[in-house]
Amino acid sequence: MTTASDSPAILEASGKKQSTQQERFEKVRTLVHSDSSSASAALAQEVADMIQERQAAGKGFVIGLATGSTPVPFYRELIRLHREEELSFHNVTTFNLDEYYGLTQGHPESYFRFMRDQLFDHVDIPAEQINIPDGTVAMEAVYDHCLDYEQRIDQAGGLDLQILGIGRTGHIGFNEPGSSKDSITRMITLDRVTRQDAAADFMGVANVPRSAITMGVGTILKAKRLVLMAWGGNKAEIVREAVEGDVTDQISASFLQEHDNSTFLVDEAASTALTRFQFPWLVGTVDWDDRMRKRAVVWLSGKLKKPVLKLVDEDYNESGTGELLASTSKEAYEVNINVFNHVQHTITGWPGGKKDADDTNRPERAFPFPKRILVLCPEPADAFIGIGGTLERLKEQGHTVKLVFQTSGNLRVADGAALNFARVVLEMAEQELSEVSNWESQKAYADSIVQAIEEKGEFGIDPGRVRKLKGLILRGESRDAASVCRLEAAESEFLDLPFYEKGRYRRFQSTEDDVSIMNRVLNDFAPDIVFATGDAGDPSSVQSICFRVFESAWNELTGADWRQECNVWLYRGRDRSYEAHEIEMAVPMSPDQMDRKAESIRKFISIGDDDQNALTRNREAAEIYDALGMAEYEAIEAFQKWQGAK
Ligand code: GLP
């Protein structure tokens, strides 16, 4: 890993591919920073230096900009440099990569609006130096508009630097699979995966535009320098494919390999699938501690499709893991047994610890018993997706469980759900149901909801009262889901963290207010165990922000007695699942528990997001354990201990 202090300059690093033996699988220079903030700050500083150098020489600077959550911290840092360090943008001309087709500039999800909110409105770039494809040009004028966009870039002297993010399909801009290397600015149809990824922004996939205008791969490759940023574990696999795989039009980011001045700038979580981190023994000597051994043996077993206990010396030697054996002076069988036991000991039906049992080899300690267990749930469905089965077990086994819903999740609730509620009230008023004689205030309330939703239009921003109602609807569904997992209403708490109430997807920003709420919850409950998620997610995601809020509160509480003994177990909800070698606690689930977990997830009707994939991931985890030679379970919920806890 490269830290901010010893990292090479980002804009100078490219061209020097494979700088070390470890990086030899990487076909484009890839710099790994510990987190997105440090990486973004380093890049912003270098861009600022370039802008100022050009200013000193009386020249302009032409930069291509990207949207999405990835560049947001970079833009925030540029704004800071402008406000606090007198960075001026008067000589800067910008060209944005893309725009949704059919959205007006004022549309809350248009990239034009996004760029104003995230950068342009806060710095001194002259309006006439800003260029973004126009999503409203008539269909017959699109071709000319695109050609004109290309010409404007050329007339400005070409792009000095193009900033890029990467979509899950490997796209840059909106160059979906199939975009050729010499494609230019044009209209394209959005991929299904891309539209799904944008669904939260548009309140449902059905509302996401079907097409967009984007710079072509050829347009992008003409830039003098390219920097592609990627954050979070969900990008790890596509980053590896783009950096280490073949150049292919199926992954437009892979074309960066053919540019002689391009760099991938990633955080630790997005780098984990690169060979140097995932299979370090394939690229150099490694320190064979217990963790590394487990990792290599589990990998070998998966690669050869042989249970751990059946691996023999030749399997190790012929697969590049001979050094492992050499490092222990033991035979394969002994190494196998050791790792087998390690994996075996992760399995427990007692996620809160087993009373009076010898806990030497159990993931969780026996005492105290029962324990006080706090389950943190960033968006309402997350805990059920991640640990629905475990929740039920914890309750059954007599622990004191508290389920904390950190955000209201109200942005995910469809308008229809709020309208339905309002209409039911109106109908009740009309029929003068029940003994209530005066329906005027309820009617006025319901009318105001219907009116607010009609006024804001399909994609408009919900006013506070609509968000509040949507949040309450989701609370009802959350309680229903909790009761499927045998939790009583009183065992849930809803925090409605303010960062979420004030924000929008991809643009949330937490503050001290959020941390102090979390601090209060932790301190009041004084847990023996916390279950949390979001540690390695996309840093702009609700899950990741909630985790950081928890982390800050946790760090403020170093002196608390309960904290000294408290374990924090991490779970994965919608994020990338744990790989077998990462799992430190595996809680098996029976078919009946799976049915109830499915039922709890289905309770979230108003968000129309029935993530039954969660069940598939649990079944896959069980299959992987089975293939390693463990007992065959229906499904497994997997956990890792948070290293940052102490
Ligand atoms: C959209 C944009 C891309 C962006 C991608 C990833 O598809 N057109 O330019 O890179 O989303 O978005 P995010 O940064 O939010 O992960």
Short mmCIF file of C-alpha atoms and ligand atoms in Angstrom, two decimals, residues 66-71 97-98 111 164-167 171-174 194 235 506 538, ligand 1:
data_model
loop_
_atom_site.label_atom_id
_atom_site.label_comp_id
_atom_site.label_asym_id
_atom_site.label_seq_id
_atom_site.Cartn_x
_atom_site.Cartn_y
_atom_site.Cartn_z
CA ALA A 66 -16.57 12.92 -14.50
CA THR A 67 -19.73 12.53 -12.45
CA GLY A 68 -20.83 9.80 -10.06
CA SER A 69 -19.84 9.54 -6.44
CA THR A 70 -16.20 8.73 -7.12
CA PRO A 71 -14.92 12.24 -7.96
CA LEU A 97 -17.81 13.14 -20.08
CA ASP A 98 -21.50 12.59 -20.43
CA TYR A 111 -25.14 15.72 -14.69
CA LEU A 164 -12.52 9.16 -14.91
CA GLY A 165 -14.56 6.88 -12.69
CA ILE A 166 -15.48 3.33 -13.61
CA GLY A 167 -18.90 1.74 -13.75
CA HIS A 171 -17.37 1.61 -18.60
CA ILE A 172 -15.69 4.99 -18.66
CA GLY A 173 -18.04 7.88 -19.32
CA PHE A 174 -21.00 5.89 -20.54
CA THR A 194 -25.63 0.62 -15.16
CA LYS A 235 -15.09 -2.01 -7.68
CA ARG A 506 -23.92 9.88 -3.85
CA ASP A 538 -18.04 2.45 -1.62
C1 GLP B 1 -21.82 6.66 -14.30
C2 GLP B 1 -20.99 7.75 -14.95
C3 GLP B 1 -19.52 7.36 -14.96
C4 GLP B 1 -19.12 6.94 -13.56
C5 GLP B 1 -19.93 5.75 -13.11
C6 GLP B 1 -19.56 5.25 -11.74
O1 GLP B 1 -22.01 5.61 -15.15
N1 GLP B 1 -21.41 8.03 -16.28
O2 GLP B 1 -18.75 8.44 -15.42
O3 GLP B 1 -17.75 6.62 -13.54
O4 GLP B 1 -21.29 6.14 -13.10
O5 GLP B 1 -20.26 5.93 -10.75
P1 GLP B 1 -19.81 6.05 -9.26
O6 GLP B 1 -18.60 6.94 -9.24
O7 GLP B 1 -20.94 6.67 -8.55
O8 GLP B 1 -19.47 4.68 -8.80
#
